[in-house]
Coordinates of C-alpha atoms in Angstrom, one line a residue:
N28 CA 0.0 0.0 0.0
T29 CA 2.9 2.4 -0.6
T30 CA 3.2 4.7 -3.6
K31 CA 6.1 4.1 -5.9
S32 CA 7.0 7.7 -6.5
F33 CA 9.3 9.3 -4.0
S34 CA 8.0 12.8 -4.5
G35 CA 4.4 11.5 -4.3
T36 CA 5.2 9.8 -1.0
M37 CA 6.9 13.0 0.4
K38 CA 3.8 15.0 -0.7
M39 CA 1.6 12.7 1.2
L40 CA 3.8 13.0 4.3
Y41 CA 3.9 16.8 3.9
E42 CA 0.2 17.2 3.5
Y43 CA -0.7 15.0 6.5
F44 CA -3.8 16.4 8.3
D45 CA -4.3 15.4 11.9
P46 CA -8.0 14.4 11.9
K47 CA -8.4 14.6 15.7
A48 CA -6.8 18.0 16.2
Q49 CA -8.3 19.1 12.9
K50 CA -5.1 20.8 11.8
A51 CA -2.3 20.3 9.3
A52 CA 0.6 18.3 10.8
P53 CA 3.3 18.0 8.1
L54 CA 5.9 15.2 8.6
I55 CA 8.3 16.8 6.2
A56 CA 10.0 20.2 6.7
D57 CA 8.8 23.1 4.4
D58 CA 12.2 23.8 3.0
V59 CA 13.0 20.2 2.2
Y60 CA 9.6 19.7 0.6
E61 CA 10.1 22.7 -1.7
I62 CA 13.5 21.3 -2.7
I63 CA 12.0 17.9 -3.5
E64 CA 9.1 19.5 -5.5
K65 CA 11.6 21.6 -7.5
N66 CA 13.8 18.6 -8.3
K67 CA 11.3 15.8 -8.3
D68 CA 12.0 14.5 -11.8
I69 CA 15.7 13.8 -11.1
L70 CA 15.1 12.5 -7.6
D71 CA 12.3 10.2 -8.7
S72 CA 14.3 8.8 -11.6
S73 CA 17.4 8.2 -9.4
I74 CA 15.7 5.7 -7.2
I75 CA 16.4 2.0 -7.9
Y76 CA 13.6 0.0 -6.2
D77 CA 15.3 -3.4 -6.7
R78 CA 17.7 -2.5 -4.0
D79 CA 14.9 -3.1 -1.5
F80 CA 15.4 -6.8 -2.2
G81 CA 18.9 -6.6 -0.7
F82 CA 17.6 -6.6 2.8
D83 CA 17.2 -9.7 4.8
Y84 CA 14.0 -10.4 6.7
F85 CA 15.1 -8.9 10.0
G86 CA 16.5 -5.8 8.3
F87 CA 13.2 -5.2 6.6
K88 CA 11.2 -5.9 9.8
T89 CA 13.4 -3.4 11.7
L90 CA 12.9 -0.7 9.1
E91 CA 9.1 -1.4 9.2
K92 CA 8.8 -1.4 12.9
S93 CA 10.8 1.8 13.7
Y94 CA 12.2 3.7 10.8
L95 CA 9.8 4.0 7.8
L96 CA 7.5 7.0 8.3
K97 CA 3.8 6.2 8.9
V98 CA 0.6 8.1 8.5
N99 CA -2.3 7.1 10.8
G100 CA -0.4 3.9 11.7
A101 CA 0.1 2.8 8.1
I102 CA 3.6 2.8 6.6
V103 CA 3.9 5.1 3.6
E104 CA 7.6 5.0 3.0
R105 CA 9.6 2.3 1.2
P106 CA 13.2 1.7 2.3
Q107 CA 14.4 3.5 -0.9
H108 CA 12.3 6.5 0.0
L109 CA 13.8 6.6 3.4
F110 CA 17.4 6.7 2.0
M111 CA 16.5 9.5 -0.4
R112 CA 14.6 11.4 2.3
V113 CA 17.6 11.2 4.5
S114 CA 20.0 12.2 1.7
V115 CA 18.0 15.3 0.7
G116 CA 17.5 16.2 4.4
I117 CA 21.3 16.2 4.8
H118 CA 22.3 17.9 1.6
K119 CA 19.2 20.2 0.9
E120 CA 19.9 22.1 -2.4
D121 CA 23.0 20.1 -3.2
I122 CA 21.1 17.5 -5.3
E123 CA 24.3 15.9 -6.7
S124 CA 25.6 15.1 -3.3
A125 CA 22.2 13.9 -2.2
I126 CA 22.0 11.4 -5.0
K127 CA 25.6 10.3 -4.3
T128 CA 24.7 9.7 -0.7
Y129 CA 21.5 7.9 -1.7
N130 CA 23.5 5.5 -3.9
L131 CA 26.1 4.8 -1.2
M132 CA 23.4 4.2 1.5
S133 CA 21.0 2.2 -0.7
E134 CA 23.8 0.0 -1.9
R135 CA 24.6 -0.5 1.8
W136 CA 28.2 0.8 1.8
F137 CA 27.5 2.9 5.0
T138 CA 24.6 4.1 7.0
H139 CA 23.9 7.2 9.1
A140 CA 22.9 6.7 12.7
T141 CA 19.4 6.0 13.9
P142 CA 18.4 9.6 14.9
T143 CA 19.5 10.7 11.4
L144 CA 17.4 8.1 9.8
F145 CA 14.4 8.9 12.1
N146 CA 14.5 12.7 11.8
A147 CA 16.3 13.8 8.6
A148 CA 14.0 16.1 6.5
T149 CA 11.3 16.3 9.2
P150 CA 10.2 19.6 10.7
K151 CA 12.5 19.1 13.7
P152 CA 15.6 17.4 12.2
Q153 CA 17.4 16.3 15.4
M154 CA 19.9 14.0 13.7
S155 CA 22.6 13.6 16.5
S156 CA 23.0 10.4 18.5
C157 CA 24.9 11.6 21.5
F158 CA 24.9 14.4 24.0
L159 CA 27.3 15.0 26.9
L160 CA 26.6 17.4 29.7
T161 CA 28.1 18.3 33.0
M162 CA 26.0 19.4 36.0
Q163 CA 25.7 23.1 35.5
D164 CA 26.1 24.0 39.1
D165 CA 25.8 22.4 42.5
S166 CA 22.6 24.2 43.4
I167 CA 18.9 23.6 43.1
E168 CA 18.9 25.9 40.1
G169 CA 21.9 24.2 38.4
I170 CA 20.5 20.7 39.0
Y171 CA 17.0 21.5 37.7
D172 CA 18.4 23.5 34.7
T173 CA 20.4 20.4 33.8
L174 CA 17.4 18.2 34.3
K175 CA 15.4 20.3 31.9
Q176 CA 18.2 20.0 29.3
T177 CA 18.2 16.2 29.6
A178 CA 14.5 16.1 29.2
K179 CA 14.6 18.2 26.0
I180 CA 17.4 16.2 24.6
S181 CA 15.8 12.9 25.4
Q182 CA 12.5 14.0 23.8
S183 CA 14.3 14.4 20.5
A184 CA 16.0 11.0 20.5
G185 CA 19.4 11.7 21.9
G186 CA 21.3 9.4 24.4
I187 CA 22.9 11.2 27.3
G188 CA 26.2 11.2 29.2
L189 CA 26.1 13.3 32.4
S190 CA 29.0 14.0 34.8
I191 CA 28.1 14.8 38.4
H192 CA 31.6 15.0 39.9
N193 CA 30.8 18.5 41.3
I194 CA 27.7 17.6 43.3
R195 CA 28.4 17.7 47.0
A196 CA 28.4 14.5 49.0
T197 CA 25.9 13.4 51.6
G198 CA 26.1 15.4 54.8
S199 CA 27.8 18.4 53.3
Y200 CA 27.0 21.8 54.7
I201 CA 24.6 24.0 52.7
G202 CA 25.2 27.6 53.4
G203 CA 21.9 29.2 52.4
T204 CA 19.7 27.0 54.6
N205 CA 22.2 26.0 57.3
G206 CA 21.2 22.4 56.4
T207 CA 23.0 19.4 55.1
S208 CA 23.0 17.8 51.6
N209 CA 21.3 14.5 50.8
G210 CA 24.1 13.7 48.3
I211 CA 23.8 12.4 44.8
I212 CA 21.4 9.5 45.3
P213 CA 18.1 11.3 45.8
M214 CA 19.1 13.6 43.0
L215 CA 19.7 10.7 40.6
R216 CA 16.3 9.3 41.4
V217 CA 14.8 12.5 39.9
F218 CA 16.9 12.0 36.8
N219 CA 15.8 8.3 36.8
D220 CA 12.2 9.3 36.7
T221 CA 12.8 11.8 33.9
A222 CA 14.5 9.1 31.8
R223 CA 11.5 6.9 32.2
Y224 CA 9.0 9.6 31.5
V225 CA 10.6 11.3 28.5
D226 CA 11.0 8.6 25.8
Q227 CA 12.7 9.1 22.5
G228 CA 10.9 9.9 19.4
G229 CA 7.3 9.1 20.2
G230 CA 7.8 5.8 22.1
K231 CA 10.5 4.4 19.8
R232 CA 12.9 3.8 22.7
K233 CA 13.2 4.8 26.4
G234 CA 15.3 7.8 27.4
A235 CA 18.8 6.7 28.3
F236 CA 21.2 8.5 30.6
A237 CA 24.7 7.4 31.6
I238 CA 25.9 9.0 34.8
Y239 CA 29.7 9.6 35.3
L240 CA 31.4 9.9 38.6
E241 CA 35.1 10.0 39.7
P242 CA 36.1 7.4 42.2
W243 CA 37.3 9.9 44.8
H244 CA 33.7 11.1 45.4
A245 CA 32.5 10.4 48.9
D246 CA 29.2 8.9 47.7
V247 CA 30.9 6.4 45.4
F248 CA 29.9 3.3 47.3
E249 CA 26.2 4.2 47.2
F250 CA 26.7 5.0 43.5
L251 CA 27.8 1.5 42.8
D252 CA 24.7 0.0 44.4
L253 CA 22.2 2.0 42.4
R254 CA 21.3 -0.8 39.8
K255 CA 21.3 -3.7 42.3
N256 CA 18.1 -5.7 42.7
H257 CA 18.0 -5.8 46.4
G258 CA 18.3 -3.2 49.1
K259 CA 16.2 -0.1 50.0
E260 CA 14.1 1.2 47.1
E261 CA 14.9 4.8 48.0
M262 CA 18.6 4.1 47.4
R263 CA 18.1 2.6 43.9
A264 CA 17.8 4.1 40.5
R265 CA 17.7 1.2 38.1
D266 CA 16.8 2.9 34.8
L267 CA 20.0 4.9 34.6
F268 CA 23.4 3.6 33.5
Y269 CA 26.5 4.2 35.5
A270 CA 30.2 4.8 34.6
L271 CA 33.4 5.5 36.5
W272 CA 35.8 8.2 35.2
I273 CA 38.9 6.7 36.7
N274 CA 42.2 8.5 37.2
D275 CA 45.6 6.7 37.0
L276 CA 46.4 7.4 40.7
F277 CA 43.5 5.2 41.8
M278 CA 44.6 2.3 39.6
Q279 CA 48.2 2.7 41.0
R280 CA 46.9 2.7 44.6
V281 CA 44.9 -0.4 43.9
K282 CA 47.9 -2.1 42.4
D283 CA 50.1 -1.1 45.4
N284 CA 47.4 -2.0 47.9
G285 CA 47.6 1.6 49.1
D286 CA 45.1 3.9 50.8
W287 CA 42.4 5.9 49.0
T288 CA 40.8 9.0 50.3
L289 CA 37.2 10.0 49.6
F290 CA 36.4 13.7 49.2
C291 CA 33.3 15.9 48.9
P292 CA 33.8 18.2 45.9
H293 CA 32.5 21.1 48.0
E294 CA 35.2 20.6 50.5
A295 CA 38.0 19.7 48.0
P296 CA 37.2 21.6 44.9
G297 CA 38.8 21.3 41.4
L298 CA 39.6 17.6 41.3
A299 CA 37.3 17.1 38.3
D300 CA 38.9 20.0 36.5
C301 CA 42.4 18.7 36.1
F302 CA 44.1 15.4 35.1
G303 CA 47.5 13.8 35.1
K304 CA 50.3 15.2 37.3
E305 CA 48.2 18.3 38.1
F306 CA 45.4 16.1 39.5
E307 CA 47.8 13.9 41.4
D308 CA 49.4 17.0 43.1
L309 CA 46.0 18.5 44.1
Y310 CA 44.7 15.1 45.3
T311 CA 47.7 14.4 47.5
S312 CA 47.8 17.9 48.9
Y313 CA 44.2 17.6 49.9
E314 CA 45.0 14.3 51.5
A315 CA 47.9 16.0 53.4
E316 CA 45.6 18.8 54.6
G317 CA 43.2 16.3 56.0
R318 CA 40.3 17.4 53.8
G319 CA 39.2 13.9 53.2
R320 CA 35.9 12.5 54.4
K321 CA 37.2 9.0 54.8
T322 CA 40.3 7.0 54.1
I323 CA 39.9 3.4 53.0
K324 CA 42.0 0.7 51.3
A325 CA 41.9 1.4 47.5
Q326 CA 41.2 -2.3 47.1
E327 CA 38.0 -2.1 49.2
L328 CA 36.6 0.2 46.6
W329 CA 38.0 -1.9 43.8
F330 CA 36.2 -5.0 45.0
A331 CA 33.0 -3.0 45.4
I332 CA 33.3 -2.0 41.7
L333 CA 33.9 -5.6 40.7
D334 CA 30.9 -6.9 42.7
S335 CA 28.7 -4.4 41.1
Q336 CA 30.0 -5.4 37.6
I337 CA 29.4 -9.1 38.3
E338 CA 25.9 -8.5 39.6
T339 CA 24.7 -5.7 37.2
G340 CA 27.2 -5.5 34.3
T341 CA 28.0 -1.9 35.2
P342 CA 29.6 0.5 36.0
Y343 CA 31.4 1.1 32.6
M344 CA 35.1 1.7 33.1
L345 CA 36.7 4.7 31.5
F346 CA 40.2 6.0 32.1
K347 CA 40.2 9.8 32.6
D348 CA 43.9 10.4 32.0
A349 CA 44.1 8.4 28.8
A350 CA 40.9 10.1 27.6
N351 CA 42.4 13.6 28.2
S352 CA 46.0 13.1 27.3
K353 CA 45.1 11.5 24.0
S354 CA 42.4 13.9 23.0
N355 CA 42.6 16.5 20.3
Q356 CA 40.3 18.7 22.5
Q357 CA 42.7 18.9 25.4
N358 CA 43.3 22.6 24.6
L359 CA 39.7 23.3 25.7
G360 CA 40.0 22.1 29.3
T361 CA 39.6 18.9 31.2
I362 CA 37.1 16.4 29.7
K363 CA 34.7 15.2 32.3
S364 CA 32.8 12.3 30.8
S365 CA 32.0 10.1 27.8
N366 CA 28.5 9.4 26.5
L367 CA 25.9 6.7 26.9
C368 CA 27.9 4.2 24.8
T369 CA 31.4 5.1 25.9
E370 CA 32.7 5.9 22.4
I371 CA 32.4 9.7 22.4
I372 CA 34.9 11.8 24.5
E373 CA 34.2 15.5 24.3
Y374 CA 34.6 18.6 26.3
T375 CA 31.6 19.9 28.3
S376 CA 31.1 23.0 30.4
K377 CA 28.3 25.2 31.8
D378 CA 27.6 26.8 28.4
E379 CA 28.5 23.8 26.2
V380 CA 26.6 20.5 25.8
A381 CA 28.8 18.3 23.6
V382 CA 27.1 16.6 20.6
C383 CA 28.1 13.9 18.2
N384 CA 26.7 12.9 14.8
L385 CA 27.5 9.4 13.8
A386 CA 27.7 7.2 10.7
S387 CA 29.1 3.7 10.3
L388 CA 30.9 2.0 7.4
A389 CA 29.6 -1.5 6.4
L390 CA 33.0 -3.3 6.2
P391 CA 31.8 -6.6 4.5
R392 CA 30.9 -4.5 1.4
F393 CA 34.5 -3.6 0.9
V394 CA 35.6 -7.3 0.5
I395 CA 35.7 -7.4 -3.3
N396 CA 37.0 -10.5 -5.1
G397 CA 38.6 -11.9 -2.0
A398 CA 40.5 -8.8 -1.1
F399 CA 39.8 -5.8 1.1
D400 CA 39.4 -2.6 -1.0
H401 CA 41.0 0.2 0.9
Q402 CA 40.6 2.7 -1.9
K403 CA 36.8 2.2 -1.9
L404 CA 36.8 2.5 1.9
Y405 CA 38.7 5.8 1.6
D406 CA 36.2 7.1 -0.9
V407 CA 33.1 6.2 1.1
T408 CA 34.6 7.5 4.4
Y409 CA 35.5 10.7 2.6
Q410 CA 31.9 11.2 1.5
A411 CA 30.5 10.2 5.0
T412 CA 32.7 12.9 6.6
L413 CA 31.3 15.5 4.2
N414 CA 27.8 14.3 5.2
L415 CA 28.4 14.5 8.9
N416 CA 29.6 18.1 8.4
K417 CA 26.4 19.0 6.6
I418 CA 24.4 17.4 9.5
I419 CA 26.2 19.8 11.9
D420 CA 25.0 22.7 9.8
H421 CA 21.4 21.5 9.2
N422 CA 20.7 19.9 12.5
Y423 CA 17.9 21.0 14.9
Y424 CA 19.5 21.5 18.3
P425 CA 17.2 20.8 21.3
V426 CA 19.2 23.1 23.6
Q427 CA 21.2 26.3 22.7
E428 CA 24.3 25.0 24.6
A429 CA 24.5 22.0 22.2
E430 CA 24.6 24.3 19.2
N431 CA 27.3 26.5 20.8
S432 CA 29.5 23.4 21.3
N433 CA 28.9 21.8 17.9
M434 CA 29.6 25.0 15.9
R435 CA 32.7 25.7 17.9
H436 CA 34.4 22.3 17.7
R437 CA 32.5 20.4 15.0
P438 CA 33.3 16.9 16.3
V439 CA 31.9 13.9 14.3
G440 CA 32.0 10.1 14.8
L441 CA 32.7 7.5 12.2
G442 CA 32.4 3.9 13.1
V443 CA 32.2 0.5 11.6
Q444 CA 29.9 -2.5 11.5
G445 CA 30.5 -6.1 10.3
L446 CA 34.3 -6.3 11.1
A447 CA 33.7 -10.0 12.0
D448 CA 31.8 -10.5 8.7
A449 CA 34.6 -9.0 6.7
F450 CA 37.1 -11.3 8.4
I451 CA 34.9 -14.4 7.6
L452 CA 34.5 -13.4 4.0
L453 CA 38.3 -13.1 3.8
R454 CA 38.7 -16.5 5.6
L455 CA 40.6 -14.9 8.4
P456 CA 40.1 -16.3 12.0
F457 CA 39.4 -13.3 14.4
E458 CA 42.6 -13.9 16.3
S459 CA 44.9 -14.5 13.3
D460 CA 47.8 -12.3 12.6
E461 CA 46.2 -11.3 9.3
A462 CA 43.0 -10.2 11.0
K463 CA 45.1 -8.2 13.5
R464 CA 46.9 -6.5 10.6
L465 CA 43.7 -5.8 8.7
N466 CA 42.0 -4.4 11.9
K467 CA 44.8 -1.8 12.1
D468 CA 44.8 -1.1 8.4
I469 CA 41.1 -0.5 8.2
F470 CA 41.2 2.1 11.0
E471 CA 44.2 3.8 9.5
T472 CA 42.3 4.2 6.2
I473 CA 39.2 5.6 8.0
Y474 CA 41.3 8.0 10.0
F475 CA 43.3 9.1 6.9
A476 CA 40.2 9.6 4.7
S477 CA 38.2 11.5 7.3
M478 CA 41.3 13.7 8.2
T479 CA 41.8 14.4 4.5
A480 CA 38.1 15.4 4.0
S481 CA 38.3 17.6 7.1
N482 CA 41.4 19.2 5.8
D483 CA 39.9 19.9 2.4
L484 CA 36.8 21.4 4.1
A485 CA 39.2 23.7 6.2
V486 CA 40.9 24.8 3.0
K487 CA 37.5 26.0 1.8
N488 CA 35.9 27.2 5.1
G489 CA 38.8 27.8 7.4
P490 CA 39.5 25.5 10.4
Y491 CA 37.1 24.9 13.2
Q492 CA 37.0 27.8 15.8
T493 CA 39.1 26.2 18.5
F494 CA 41.7 24.5 16.3
K495 CA 44.5 26.8 17.5
G496 CA 46.4 25.1 20.4
S497 CA 45.1 21.6 19.7
P498 CA 47.5 18.7 19.1
L499 CA 46.5 18.7 15.4
S500 CA 47.5 22.4 15.1
K501 CA 51.0 21.3 16.2
G502 CA 51.0 18.4 13.7
Q503 CA 50.2 15.7 16.2
F504 CA 47.9 13.0 14.9
Q505 CA 46.2 10.5 17.3
F506 CA 48.8 7.8 16.6
D507 CA 51.5 10.4 17.7
L508 CA 49.8 10.7 21.1
W509 CA 50.0 6.9 21.4
N510 CA 53.7 6.9 20.2
V511 CA 52.8 4.7 17.3
T512 CA 54.0 5.0 13.7
P513 CA 51.8 3.8 10.9
D514 CA 53.6 1.0 9.0
S515 CA 51.2 0.0 6.3
G516 CA 52.9 2.3 3.8
R517 CA 49.5 2.8 2.2
W518 CA 48.9 6.5 3.0
D519 CA 51.1 9.6 2.9
W520 CA 50.8 10.9 6.5
E521 CA 53.7 13.3 6.2
A522 CA 52.2 15.2 3.3
L523 CA 48.9 15.3 5.2
R524 CA 50.6 16.5 8.4
T525 CA 52.1 19.5 6.5
K526 CA 48.6 20.4 5.1
V527 CA 46.9 20.1 8.4
V528 CA 49.5 22.4 10.1
K529 CA 49.1 24.9 7.3
D530 CA 45.4 24.9 6.6
G531 CA 43.9 23.2 9.7
V532 CA 41.0 20.8 9.8
Y533 CA 37.2 21.5 10.0
N534 CA 36.5 19.0 12.8
S535 CA 38.1 18.5 16.2
L536 CA 37.3 14.8 16.3
L537 CA 36.6 12.3 13.6
V538 CA 36.6 8.6 14.5
A539 CA 34.4 6.9 17.2
P540 CA 33.4 3.2 16.7
M541 CA 29.9 3.0 18.2
P542 CA 27.8 -0.1 19.0
T543 CA 25.7 0.1 15.8
A544 CA 23.0 -2.0 17.5
S545 CA 20.0 -1.1 15.3
T546 CA 21.6 -0.1 12.1
S547 CA 23.7 -3.3 11.8
Q548 CA 20.4 -5.2 12.1
I549 CA 19.0 -3.2 9.1
L550 CA 22.1 -4.0 7.0
G551 CA 22.4 -7.6 8.2
N552 CA 25.9 -7.1 9.6
N553 CA 27.4 -8.2 12.9
E554 CA 27.7 -5.3 15.4
C555 CA 30.6 -2.9 15.2
F556 CA 34.0 -4.5 15.7
E557 CA 32.7 -7.3 17.9
P558 CA 33.2 -11.0 17.2
Y559 CA 30.0 -13.1 16.8
T560 CA 28.3 -13.8 20.2
S561 CA 26.8 -17.0 19.0
N562 CA 26.5 -18.9 15.7
I563 CA 22.8 -19.6 16.3
Y564 CA 20.1 -17.9 18.3
T565 CA 16.4 -17.3 18.4
R566 CA 14.8 -14.0 17.5
R567 CA 11.5 -13.2 19.0
V568 CA 9.4 -11.0 16.8
L569 CA 5.7 -10.1 16.8
S570 CA 4.9 -12.9 14.4
G571 CA 6.7 -15.6 16.5
E572 CA 10.1 -17.1 17.2
F573 CA 12.7 -17.7 14.5
V574 CA 15.9 -19.6 14.7
V575 CA 18.7 -17.6 13.1
V576 CA 21.9 -19.1 12.0
N577 CA 25.1 -17.2 11.2
K578 CA 24.6 -16.8 7.5
H579 CA 28.3 -17.4 6.6
L580 CA 28.4 -20.6 8.6
L581 CA 25.2 -21.9 7.0
K582 CA 26.7 -21.4 3.6
D583 CA 29.9 -23.2 4.5
L584 CA 28.1 -26.1 6.1
V585 CA 25.8 -26.5 3.2
A586 CA 28.8 -26.4 0.8
L587 CA 30.4 -29.2 2.9
G588 CA 27.2 -31.2 2.9
L589 CA 27.1 -31.0 6.7
W590 CA 23.9 -29.0 7.2
T591 CA 21.0 -31.1 8.5
P592 CA 18.2 -30.5 11.0
Q593 CA 20.3 -32.7 13.4
M594 CA 23.3 -30.4 12.9
K595 CA 21.2 -27.4 13.7
D596 CA 20.0 -29.0 17.0
R597 CA 23.6 -29.9 18.0
I598 CA 24.7 -26.3 17.5
I599 CA 21.7 -25.1 19.6
L600 CA 22.6 -27.6 22.3
A601 CA 26.2 -26.3 22.4
N602 CA 24.8 -22.8 22.9
G603 CA 25.8 -21.7 19.4
S604 CA 29.3 -23.1 19.5
I605 CA 30.7 -25.5 16.9
Q606 CA 34.1 -26.3 18.6
D607 CA 33.1 -29.7 19.8
I608 CA 31.4 -31.1 16.7
A609 CA 33.8 -33.7 15.3
E610 CA 32.7 -33.6 11.6
I611 CA 33.3 -29.9 11.2
P612 CA 36.8 -29.3 9.8
D613 CA 39.3 -27.4 12.0
Y614 CA 39.7 -24.4 9.7
I615 CA 35.9 -23.8 9.9
K616 CA 36.0 -24.0 13.7
E617 CA 38.8 -21.4 13.8
L618 CA 36.7 -19.1 11.6
Y619 CA 33.6 -19.4 13.7
K620 CA 34.8 -19.0 17.2
T621 CA 32.4 -17.1 19.3
V622 CA 33.3 -14.2 21.6
W623 CA 33.2 -16.7 24.5
E624 CA 35.9 -18.7 22.8
I625 CA 38.2 -15.8 21.9
K626 CA 40.8 -14.6 24.4
M627 CA 39.9 -11.3 25.9
K628 CA 43.6 -10.4 25.8
N629 CA 43.4 -10.5 22.0
I630 CA 40.2 -8.4 22.0
I631 CA 41.9 -5.8 24.1
D632 CA 45.1 -5.9 22.0
M633 CA 43.1 -5.3 18.8
S634 CA 41.3 -2.5 20.6
A635 CA 44.6 -0.9 21.5
D636 CA 45.9 -1.5 17.9
R637 CA 43.0 0.3 16.4
G638 CA 43.0 2.9 19.2
A639 CA 46.0 4.7 17.6
Y640 CA 43.7 5.8 14.8
I641 CA 40.6 6.5 16.9
C642 CA 40.6 10.1 18.1
Q643 CA 37.5 9.6 20.3
S644 CA 37.1 6.1 21.9
Q645 CA 35.3 2.8 21.2
S646 CA 32.4 0.9 22.7
L647 CA 34.4 -2.0 23.9
N648 CA 32.5 -4.9 25.3
L649 CA 34.2 -7.6 27.2
F650 CA 32.9 -11.2 27.7
I651 CA 33.7 -13.5 30.5
N652 CA 32.2 -16.9 31.1
A653 CA 31.7 -17.3 34.9
P654 CA 33.3 -14.0 35.9
N655 CA 35.2 -13.7 39.2
T656 CA 37.2 -10.9 40.7
S657 CA 40.6 -12.1 39.7
K658 CA 39.6 -12.5 36.0
L659 CA 38.0 -9.0 36.0
T660 CA 41.0 -7.4 37.8
S661 CA 43.6 -8.8 35.4
M662 CA 41.4 -7.7 32.4
H663 CA 40.8 -4.1 33.6
F664 CA 44.4 -3.7 34.5
Y665 CA 45.5 -5.0 31.1
A666 CA 43.2 -2.6 29.3
W667 CA 44.5 0.3 31.5
K668 CA 48.2 -0.6 30.8
K669 CA 47.5 -0.8 27.1
G670 CA 46.4 2.8 27.2
L671 CA 42.7 2.4 26.3
K672 CA 40.4 5.3 27.0
T673 CA 37.4 3.0 27.4
G674 CA 38.3 0.0 29.5
M675 CA 34.9 -1.6 29.4
Y676 CA 31.4 -0.7 28.1
Y677 CA 29.6 -3.9 28.9

């Protein structure tokens, strides 16, 4: 029941009349509709409907359920219309770029992030995925102003990272009323209720906030209990996500079994506003002055963190010193948090809410005739970088502080999906040396292409406003901050370095591999840079339960004459593993190891290898069968020593 014509479909969406309110309620923005009408012949004729058949069943169902625009509950868009709507919404009058983007997206080379697909070309085109805020002020006014910001952002489909390091601890003196503070827990319950109440984009998904706290805060033990299933209700806030912003000094004290002092930010100000040596000096001087609330063994807090992770999967672990010392935004001030999915690391302040627009490259598409095509990856990444810049300019910002930040620093986030699929297509086991090499090379190409595009834009428009003083302005790329030298010999970094120092770049940050949960489902790829979690699983959808098999494995087993209903049941019985099935050849077993069968050390090593080309961070999930404190400890410390910014997302 959809119309074939793109312009006709957009007309229907534009002319939507709300029968209950008895008024026009267009679903397409006026300016975009005019552009479509003016160029309808070329736009209509550029659409290739056969590309709709490239989606698998779940990809189609995902689009149908959440993405394709509906009128009175009935879907009116086709997937091809969605790609064209998004392309025109991003590029407006630049029809040539819009058609180029349409072709790349509809051929599934890359995709923009969910909020961009939801909202591009609509009357309020909020196309950004991530927002980062810091608590405006430790006062009723500051807290409720921040609460209002989070509600407005959540309403327009943004995920939120919020740092609360500056909120005074329980029992602190409050000057105005001569009373004492209740600390962070009752406050977080208010944020919890807001997250539940304000859902994203008309019930598409619940509001989601990640709360960041540094481990010196006196309320940290209560903070770690917030998601637990038992205990007093009034001390719980289970709909928020929690993250620790960990300084090196804490890790060192845990390692040395030293003491750790907890402070109230009101009594020991400024700890969140510095990092590295400066933080260490301030912290130890406060300790010496006896300003601490309480001194404990560092390991007591460490084990409380691990207990919480074993029970609830959180808090996320992020390393404040790595995040700051290896950031191209370090000239702005100390970065206080990451975002909801731990891949965005951007500066926030009272008048700046950091924002990030995302897109992900579909890596399996670049496997052409048994080889990985880096030139094609370069070309698509280059175009995606141009697109993300257009989104910054054409975006609707839910709060003014977000626009301030995005226009000043222009950060963007390019990620990947289907790394595991690309390895399988190239017949490379995930832990093989060749896979490790390709992992590095892919991210070098993405970083080089996006940096080149950003430099070309700066030649045209001048550099972003706060470029001066940044590491890039001094010719320092991300890999220089890691003390790594690219060795693929594929790209001319020295020539680019000269150009960047001379003309600048248009974006402060470029690469941020995000989880890609929904978009990889649309394109039929495995998530981001993760290995497969299982080779077989059941998907519950509205119409029933489906058994889904890893499509590459299915093809291989059919080719080997090993695929039977019995084989399917044996894989299900082994929880999606094929390692103990005798008939399956060893090289197939190597190729289809699940994440539970891959050494986490290798996962962390590959994360660090690609980290040298990732100027933001990465949503790194770690998987442990039967976790215990010693396994977790060695894993966290290994990630910290490798210099990762994000030690653990889930």
